[in-house]
CSV table of C-alpha atoms and ligand atoms in Angstrom, one decimal:
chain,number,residue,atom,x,y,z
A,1,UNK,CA,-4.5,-26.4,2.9
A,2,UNK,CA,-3.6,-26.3,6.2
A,3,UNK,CA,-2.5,-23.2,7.7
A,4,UNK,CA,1.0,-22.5,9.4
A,5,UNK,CA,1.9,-20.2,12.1
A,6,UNK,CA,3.9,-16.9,11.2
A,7,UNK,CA,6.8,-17.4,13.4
A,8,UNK,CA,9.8,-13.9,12.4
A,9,UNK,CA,8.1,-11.9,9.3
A,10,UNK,CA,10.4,-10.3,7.0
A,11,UNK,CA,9.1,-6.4,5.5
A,12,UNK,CA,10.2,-5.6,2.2
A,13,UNK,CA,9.7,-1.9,1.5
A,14,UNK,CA,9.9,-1.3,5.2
A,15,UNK,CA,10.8,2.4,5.1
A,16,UNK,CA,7.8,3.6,3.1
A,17,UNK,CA,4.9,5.3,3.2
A,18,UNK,CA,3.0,2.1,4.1
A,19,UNK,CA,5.8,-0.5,5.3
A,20,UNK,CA,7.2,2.1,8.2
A,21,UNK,CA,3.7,2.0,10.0
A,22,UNK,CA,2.5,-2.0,9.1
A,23,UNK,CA,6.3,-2.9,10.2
A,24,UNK,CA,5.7,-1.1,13.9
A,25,UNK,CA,2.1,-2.6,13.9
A,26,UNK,CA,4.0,-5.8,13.4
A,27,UNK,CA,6.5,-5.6,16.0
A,28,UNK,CA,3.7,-4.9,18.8
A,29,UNK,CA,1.8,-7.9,17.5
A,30,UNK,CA,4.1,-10.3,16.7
A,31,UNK,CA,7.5,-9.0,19.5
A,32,UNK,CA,10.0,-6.3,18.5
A,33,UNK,CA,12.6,-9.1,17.4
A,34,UNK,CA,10.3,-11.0,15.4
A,35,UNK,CA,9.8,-8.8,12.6
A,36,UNK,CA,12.7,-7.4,10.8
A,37,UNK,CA,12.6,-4.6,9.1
A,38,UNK,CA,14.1,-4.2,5.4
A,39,UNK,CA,15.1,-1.5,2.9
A,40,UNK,CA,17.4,-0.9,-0.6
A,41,UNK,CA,18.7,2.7,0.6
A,42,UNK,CA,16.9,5.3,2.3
A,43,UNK,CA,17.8,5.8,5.5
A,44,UNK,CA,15.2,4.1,8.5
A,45,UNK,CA,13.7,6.1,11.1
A,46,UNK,CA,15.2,6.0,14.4
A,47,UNK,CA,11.6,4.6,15.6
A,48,UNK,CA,12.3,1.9,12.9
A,49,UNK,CA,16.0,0.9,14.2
A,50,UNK,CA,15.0,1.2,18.0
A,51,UNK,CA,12.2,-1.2,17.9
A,52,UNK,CA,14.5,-4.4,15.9
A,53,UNK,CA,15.9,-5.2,13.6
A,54,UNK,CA,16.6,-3.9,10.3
A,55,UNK,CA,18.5,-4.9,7.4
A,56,UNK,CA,19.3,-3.3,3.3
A,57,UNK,CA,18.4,-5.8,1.0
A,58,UNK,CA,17.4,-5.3,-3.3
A,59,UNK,CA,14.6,-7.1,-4.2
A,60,UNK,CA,15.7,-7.7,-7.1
A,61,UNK,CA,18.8,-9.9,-6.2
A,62,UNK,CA,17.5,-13.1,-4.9
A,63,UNK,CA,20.7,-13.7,-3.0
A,64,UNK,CA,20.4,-10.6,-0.6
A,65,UNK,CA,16.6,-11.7,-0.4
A,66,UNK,CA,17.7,-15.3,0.8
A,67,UNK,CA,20.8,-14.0,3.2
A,68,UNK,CA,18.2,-12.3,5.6
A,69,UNK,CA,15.7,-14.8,5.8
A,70,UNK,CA,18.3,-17.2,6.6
A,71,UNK,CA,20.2,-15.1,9.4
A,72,UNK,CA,16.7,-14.3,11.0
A,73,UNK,CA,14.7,-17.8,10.4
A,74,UNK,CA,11.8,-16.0,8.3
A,75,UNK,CA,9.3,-17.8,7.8
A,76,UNK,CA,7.1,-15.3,6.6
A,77,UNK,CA,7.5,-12.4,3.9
A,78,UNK,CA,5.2,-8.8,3.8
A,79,UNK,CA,6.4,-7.6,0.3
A,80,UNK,CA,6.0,-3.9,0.6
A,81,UNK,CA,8.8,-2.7,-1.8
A,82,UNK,CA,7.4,-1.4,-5.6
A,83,UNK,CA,8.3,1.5,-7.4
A,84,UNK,CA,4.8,3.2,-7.7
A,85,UNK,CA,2.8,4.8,-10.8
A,86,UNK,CA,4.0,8.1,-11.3
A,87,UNK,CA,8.3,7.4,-11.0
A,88,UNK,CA,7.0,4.0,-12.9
A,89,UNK,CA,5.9,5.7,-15.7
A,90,UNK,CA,9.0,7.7,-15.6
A,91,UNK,CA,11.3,5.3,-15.8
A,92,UNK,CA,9.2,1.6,-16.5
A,93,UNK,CA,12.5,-0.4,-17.0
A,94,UNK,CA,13.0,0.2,-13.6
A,95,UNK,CA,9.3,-0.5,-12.1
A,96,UNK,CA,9.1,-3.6,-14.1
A,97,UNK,CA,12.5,-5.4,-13.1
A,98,UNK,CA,11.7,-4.1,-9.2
A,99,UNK,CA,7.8,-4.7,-9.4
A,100,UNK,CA,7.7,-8.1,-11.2
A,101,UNK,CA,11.8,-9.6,-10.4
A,102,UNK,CA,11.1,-8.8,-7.1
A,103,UNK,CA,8.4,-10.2,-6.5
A,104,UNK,CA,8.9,-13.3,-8.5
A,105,UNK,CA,12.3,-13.4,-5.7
A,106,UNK,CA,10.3,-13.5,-2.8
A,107,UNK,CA,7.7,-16.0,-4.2
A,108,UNK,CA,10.5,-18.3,-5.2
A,109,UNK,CA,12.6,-17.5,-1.8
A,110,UNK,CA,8.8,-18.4,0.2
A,111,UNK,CA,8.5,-21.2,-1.6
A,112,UNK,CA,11.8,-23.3,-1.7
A,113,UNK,CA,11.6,-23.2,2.2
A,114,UNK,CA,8.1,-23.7,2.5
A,115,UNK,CA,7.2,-20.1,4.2
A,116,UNK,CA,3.8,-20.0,6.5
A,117,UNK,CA,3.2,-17.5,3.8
A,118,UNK,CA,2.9,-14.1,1.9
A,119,UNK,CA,1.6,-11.1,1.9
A,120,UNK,CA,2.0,-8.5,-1.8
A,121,UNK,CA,0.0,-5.8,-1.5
A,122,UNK,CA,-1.7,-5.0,-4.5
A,123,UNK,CA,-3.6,-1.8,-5.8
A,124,UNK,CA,-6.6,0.2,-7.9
A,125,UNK,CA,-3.6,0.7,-10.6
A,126,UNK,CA,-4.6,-2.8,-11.9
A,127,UNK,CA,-8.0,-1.6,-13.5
A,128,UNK,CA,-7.7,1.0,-16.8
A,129,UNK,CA,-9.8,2.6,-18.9
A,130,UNK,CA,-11.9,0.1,-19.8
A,131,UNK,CA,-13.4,-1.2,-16.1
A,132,UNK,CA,-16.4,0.5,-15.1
A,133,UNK,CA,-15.7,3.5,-12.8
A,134,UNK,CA,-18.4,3.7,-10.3
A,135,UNK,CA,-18.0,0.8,-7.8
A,136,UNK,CA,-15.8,-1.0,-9.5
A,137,UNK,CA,-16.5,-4.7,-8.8
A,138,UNK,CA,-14.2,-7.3,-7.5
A,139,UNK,CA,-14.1,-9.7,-10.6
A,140,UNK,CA,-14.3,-7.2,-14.2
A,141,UNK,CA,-11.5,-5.7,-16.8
A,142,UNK,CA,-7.7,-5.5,-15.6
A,143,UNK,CA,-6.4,-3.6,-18.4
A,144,UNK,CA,-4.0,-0.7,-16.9
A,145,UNK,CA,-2.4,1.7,-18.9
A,146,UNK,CA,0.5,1.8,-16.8
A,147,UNK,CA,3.8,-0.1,-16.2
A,148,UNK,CA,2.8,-0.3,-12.1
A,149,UNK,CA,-0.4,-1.6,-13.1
A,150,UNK,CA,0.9,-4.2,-15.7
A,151,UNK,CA,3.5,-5.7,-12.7
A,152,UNK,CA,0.1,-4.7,-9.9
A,153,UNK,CA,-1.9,-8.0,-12.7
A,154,UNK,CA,1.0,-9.9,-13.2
A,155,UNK,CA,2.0,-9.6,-9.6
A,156,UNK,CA,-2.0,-10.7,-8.5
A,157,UNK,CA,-2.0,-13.7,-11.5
A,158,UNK,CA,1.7,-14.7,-10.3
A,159,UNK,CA,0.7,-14.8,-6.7
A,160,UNK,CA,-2.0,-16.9,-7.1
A,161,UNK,CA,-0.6,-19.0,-9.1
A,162,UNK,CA,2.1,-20.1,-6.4
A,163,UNK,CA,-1.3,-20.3,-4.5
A,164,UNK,CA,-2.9,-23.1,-6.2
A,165,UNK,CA,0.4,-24.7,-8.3
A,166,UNK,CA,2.8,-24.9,-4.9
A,167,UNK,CA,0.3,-24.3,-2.6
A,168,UNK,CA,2.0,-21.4,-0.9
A,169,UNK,CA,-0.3,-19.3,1.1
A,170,UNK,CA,-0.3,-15.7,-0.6
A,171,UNK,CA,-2.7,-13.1,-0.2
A,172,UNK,CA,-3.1,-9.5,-1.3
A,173,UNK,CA,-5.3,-6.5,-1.6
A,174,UNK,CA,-6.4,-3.7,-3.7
A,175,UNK,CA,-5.1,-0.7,-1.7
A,176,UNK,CA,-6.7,2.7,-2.7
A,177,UNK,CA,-4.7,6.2,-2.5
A,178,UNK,CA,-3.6,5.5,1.2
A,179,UNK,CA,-3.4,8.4,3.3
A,180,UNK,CA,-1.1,9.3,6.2
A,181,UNK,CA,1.0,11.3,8.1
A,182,UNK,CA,4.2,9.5,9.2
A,183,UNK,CA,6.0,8.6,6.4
A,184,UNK,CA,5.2,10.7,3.3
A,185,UNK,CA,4.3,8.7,-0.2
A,186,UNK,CA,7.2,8.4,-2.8
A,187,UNK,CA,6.1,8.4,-6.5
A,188,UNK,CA,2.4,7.9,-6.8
A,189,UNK,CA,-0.6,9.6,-8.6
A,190,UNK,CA,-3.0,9.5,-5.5
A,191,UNK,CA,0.5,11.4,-3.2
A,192,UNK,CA,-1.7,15.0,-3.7
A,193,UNK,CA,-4.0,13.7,-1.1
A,194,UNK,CA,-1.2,13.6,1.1
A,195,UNK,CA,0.8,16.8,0.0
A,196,UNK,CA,-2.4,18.7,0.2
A,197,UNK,CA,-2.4,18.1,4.0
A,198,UNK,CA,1.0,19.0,4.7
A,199,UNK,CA,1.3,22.2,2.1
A,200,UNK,CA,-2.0,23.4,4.2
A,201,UNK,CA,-0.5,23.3,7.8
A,202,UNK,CA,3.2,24.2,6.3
A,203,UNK,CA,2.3,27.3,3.8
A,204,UNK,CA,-1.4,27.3,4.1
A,205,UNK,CA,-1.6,26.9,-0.1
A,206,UNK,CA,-1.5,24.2,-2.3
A,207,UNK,CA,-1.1,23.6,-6.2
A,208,UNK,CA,-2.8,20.3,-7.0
A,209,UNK,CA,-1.4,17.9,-9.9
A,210,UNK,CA,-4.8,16.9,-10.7
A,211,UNK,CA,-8.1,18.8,-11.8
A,212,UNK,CA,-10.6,20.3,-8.7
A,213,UNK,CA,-13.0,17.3,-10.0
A,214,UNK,CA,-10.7,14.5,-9.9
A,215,UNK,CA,-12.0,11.5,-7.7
A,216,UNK,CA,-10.5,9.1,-6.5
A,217,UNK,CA,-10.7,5.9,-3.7
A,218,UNK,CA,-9.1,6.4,-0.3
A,219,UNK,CA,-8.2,4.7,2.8
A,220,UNK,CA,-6.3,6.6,6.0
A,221,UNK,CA,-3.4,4.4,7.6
A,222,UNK,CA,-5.0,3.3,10.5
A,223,UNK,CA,-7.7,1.0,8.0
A,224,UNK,CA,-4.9,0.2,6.0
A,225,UNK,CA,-2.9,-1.2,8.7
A,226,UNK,CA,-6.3,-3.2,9.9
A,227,UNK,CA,-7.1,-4.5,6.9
A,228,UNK,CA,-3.7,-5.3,6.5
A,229,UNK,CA,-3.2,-7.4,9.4
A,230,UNK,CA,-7.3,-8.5,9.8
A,231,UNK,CA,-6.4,-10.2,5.5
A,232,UNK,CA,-3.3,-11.7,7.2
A,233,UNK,CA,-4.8,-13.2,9.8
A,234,UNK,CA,-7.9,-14.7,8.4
A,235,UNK,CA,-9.3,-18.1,8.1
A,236,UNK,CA,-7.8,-19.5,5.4
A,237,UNK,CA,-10.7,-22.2,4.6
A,238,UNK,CA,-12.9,-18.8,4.6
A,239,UNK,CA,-11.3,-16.9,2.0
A,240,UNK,CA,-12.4,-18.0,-1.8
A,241,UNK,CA,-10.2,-15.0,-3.6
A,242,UNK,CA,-5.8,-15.1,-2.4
A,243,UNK,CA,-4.3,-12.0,-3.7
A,244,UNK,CA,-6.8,-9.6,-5.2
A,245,UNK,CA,-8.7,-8.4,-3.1
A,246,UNK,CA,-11.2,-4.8,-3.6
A,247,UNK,CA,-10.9,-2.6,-0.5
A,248,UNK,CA,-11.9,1.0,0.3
A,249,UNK,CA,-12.9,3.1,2.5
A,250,UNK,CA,-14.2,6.5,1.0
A,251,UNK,CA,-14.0,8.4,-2.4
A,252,UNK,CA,-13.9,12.1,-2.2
A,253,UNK,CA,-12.8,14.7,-5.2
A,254,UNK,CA,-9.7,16.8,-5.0
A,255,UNK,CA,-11.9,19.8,-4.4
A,256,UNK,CA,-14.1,18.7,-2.3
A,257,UNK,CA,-11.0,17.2,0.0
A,258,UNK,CA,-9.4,21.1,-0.3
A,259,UNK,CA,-12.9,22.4,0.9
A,260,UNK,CA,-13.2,19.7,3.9
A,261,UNK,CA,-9.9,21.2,4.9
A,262,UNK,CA,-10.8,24.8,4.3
A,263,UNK,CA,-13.8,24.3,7.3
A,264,UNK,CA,-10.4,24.0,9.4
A,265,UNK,CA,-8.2,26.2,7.7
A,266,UNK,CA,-10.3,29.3,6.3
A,267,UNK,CA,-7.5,31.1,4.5
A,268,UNK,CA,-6.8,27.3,2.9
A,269,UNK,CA,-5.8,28.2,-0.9
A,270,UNK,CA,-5.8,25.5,-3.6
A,271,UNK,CA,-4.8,26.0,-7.9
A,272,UNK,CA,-5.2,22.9,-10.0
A,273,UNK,CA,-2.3,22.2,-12.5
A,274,UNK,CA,-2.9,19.1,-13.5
A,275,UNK,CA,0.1,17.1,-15.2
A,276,UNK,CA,1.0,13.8,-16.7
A,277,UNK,CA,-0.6,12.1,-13.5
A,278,UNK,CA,-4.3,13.2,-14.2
A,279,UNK,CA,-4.1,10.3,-17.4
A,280,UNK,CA,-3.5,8.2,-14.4
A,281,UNK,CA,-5.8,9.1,-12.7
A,282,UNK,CA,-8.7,9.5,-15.1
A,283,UNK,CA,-7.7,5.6,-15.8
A,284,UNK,CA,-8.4,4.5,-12.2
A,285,UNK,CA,-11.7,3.8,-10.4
A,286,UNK,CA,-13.8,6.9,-8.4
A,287,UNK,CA,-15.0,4.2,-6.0
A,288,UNK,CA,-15.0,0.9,-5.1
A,289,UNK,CA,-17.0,-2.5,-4.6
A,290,UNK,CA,-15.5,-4.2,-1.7
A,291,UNK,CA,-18.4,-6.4,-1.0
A,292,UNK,CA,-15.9,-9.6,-1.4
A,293,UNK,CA,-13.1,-8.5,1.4
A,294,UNK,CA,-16.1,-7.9,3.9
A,295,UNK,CA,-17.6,-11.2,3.1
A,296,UNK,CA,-14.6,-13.3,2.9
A,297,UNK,CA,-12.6,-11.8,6.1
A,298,UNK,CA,-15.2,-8.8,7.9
A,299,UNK,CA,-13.4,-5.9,6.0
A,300,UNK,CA,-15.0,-2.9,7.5
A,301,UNK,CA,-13.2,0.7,7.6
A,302,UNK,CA,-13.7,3.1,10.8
A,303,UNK,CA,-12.3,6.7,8.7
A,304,UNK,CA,-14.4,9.0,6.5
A,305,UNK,CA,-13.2,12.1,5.1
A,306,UNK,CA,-14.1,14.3,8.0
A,307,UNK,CA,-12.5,12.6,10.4
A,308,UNK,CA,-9.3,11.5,8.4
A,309,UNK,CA,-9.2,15.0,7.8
A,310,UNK,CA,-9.6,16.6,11.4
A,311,UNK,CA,-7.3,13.8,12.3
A,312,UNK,CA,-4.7,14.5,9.5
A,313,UNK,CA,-4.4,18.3,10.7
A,314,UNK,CA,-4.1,17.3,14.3
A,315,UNK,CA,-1.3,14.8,14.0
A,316,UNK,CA,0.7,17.4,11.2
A,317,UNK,CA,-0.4,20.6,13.1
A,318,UNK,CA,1.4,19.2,16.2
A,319,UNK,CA,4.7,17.5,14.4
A,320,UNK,CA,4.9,21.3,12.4
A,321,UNK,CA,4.6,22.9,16.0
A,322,UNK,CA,7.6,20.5,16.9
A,323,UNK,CA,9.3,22.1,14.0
A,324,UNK,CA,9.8,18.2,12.8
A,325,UNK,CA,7.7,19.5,9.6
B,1,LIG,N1,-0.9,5.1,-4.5
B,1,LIG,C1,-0.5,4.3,-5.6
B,1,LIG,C2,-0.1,5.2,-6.7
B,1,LIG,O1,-0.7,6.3,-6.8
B,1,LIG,C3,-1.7,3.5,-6.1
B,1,LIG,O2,-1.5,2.2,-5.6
B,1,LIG,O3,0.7,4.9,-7.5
């Protein structure tokens, strides 16, 4: 298959956790005005609306999907929008039609005008109970107990199926718990990694939603972000997997993330209530194989837990000090 150029990229999701930091990476790689910005109703950050452009669109109405990329000449889609495990599993009426409609609405949209390509992220909710928990490998048992997870399959078997049916180029990867400190995570099981972080610097305390012993893959931003762009930019005629790929970066209990930050924060205090989202949990991977992405496209994360965490407290310690906390 021959490989097109990504000429103005269109971000789905732009104004989350994830999408507000890939969508400025963007911008500096690709121009400001080539990468536009796009979400259903939160309001963008000011950093988001300064840098280009930026547009509300629903997912899960094809039209308002196919009146952007035609006013801005997309011919490329990052799909960033989903409604993640935790709200999912509140309300899975709602994570289905977003998860899988939309999706299936940017596939279709990338398609019928014959889009460079596609990037859907995808996630360790697609393994369950069943899949072996200690390096999970690349190919083994997607059975997820919950509704993210059941559109996180779907969504990998549907991509690559417009991969080798219509030959649209669409590739995606297995994000861990993704951790950061610009945009904070809406509606996951893995968000206590990031809570704990700011609940630390803010109150110097923190009640954790899942047990001390709880562990669980992890990536910080900046590896997301590189193997975000280093997947989209690979040699096509290298890469033997599309849109499922294992990635990680470290695994690290909720107890032993509390004492990493207790080495900078002494009086650090952490109680463990765990609630509906340690099921979750307990259903997904403690680490990761992610022999494949390295092979395929030279994945290879910079972040451990020491230094996401010194980082982490740096970055928060000084927005806090701002009073932008
Ligand atoms: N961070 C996501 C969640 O917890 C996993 O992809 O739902």
């Amino acid at each position: 298959m021959a490989e097109k150029k990504i000429g103005n990229i269109l971000v789905t999701g732009s104004v989350g956790q994830i999408g507000s930091e890939l969508t400025l990476a963007l911008r500096e790689r690709y121009g400001n005005d080539h990468v536009l910005a796009t979400g259903r109703k939160t309001k963008p950050s000011e950093k988001l609306l300064e840098s280009g452009p930026f547009e509300f669109i629903d997912v899960s109405r094809k039209h308002t999907i196919e009146e952007v990329v035609d006013k801005y000449n997309i011919n490329y889609i990052v799909h960033m929008a989903a409604i993640l495990s935790a709200v999912g599993e509140k309300n899975p009426l709602l994570a289905w039609d977003v998860n899988m409609n939309g999706l299936h609405n940017v596939l279709e949209v990338a398609r019928k005008r014959e889009m460079a390509g596609v990037l859907i992220p995808s996630s360790i909710a697609v393994f369950g109970p069943e899949t072996p928990r200690d390096d999970t490998p690349q190919e083994t048992v997607l059975k997820p107990r919950t509704m993210y997870g059941v559109t996180k399959v779907a969504g990998e078997l549907l991509s690559d199926y417009y991969f080798h049916r219509f030959g649209l180029d669409v590739r995606g990867l297995r994000y861990p718990g993704i951790i950061s400190s610009e945009t904070p995570p809406g509606g996951g099981t893995t968000d206590y990694a990031v809570e704990i972080f700011y609940e630390a610097i803010k109150n110097k305390k923190y009640t954790c939603f899942v047990g001390e012993d709880t562990r669980l893959p992890m990536m910080y931003m900046p590896d997301c972000l590189d193997a975000t762009l280093q997947l989209m930019e690979a040699d096509i005629s290298k890469l033997k997997h599309h849109s499922d790929f294992n990635v990680t970066a470290m695994s690290f209990s909720a107890g032993e993330l509390a004492a990493e930050i207790k080495k900078h924060i002494p009086e650090f205090a952490v109680a463990y209530e765990p609630d509906f989202r340690q099921a979750i949990a307990d259903s997904w991977p403690m680490s990761v194989d992610d022999t494949v992405a390295r092979k395929e496209w030279g994945w290879k994360p910079k972040f451990e837990l020491a230094e996401m965490t010194k980082d982490m407290l740096e970055k928060l310690g000084q927005k806090h000090k701002a009073g932008q906390l």
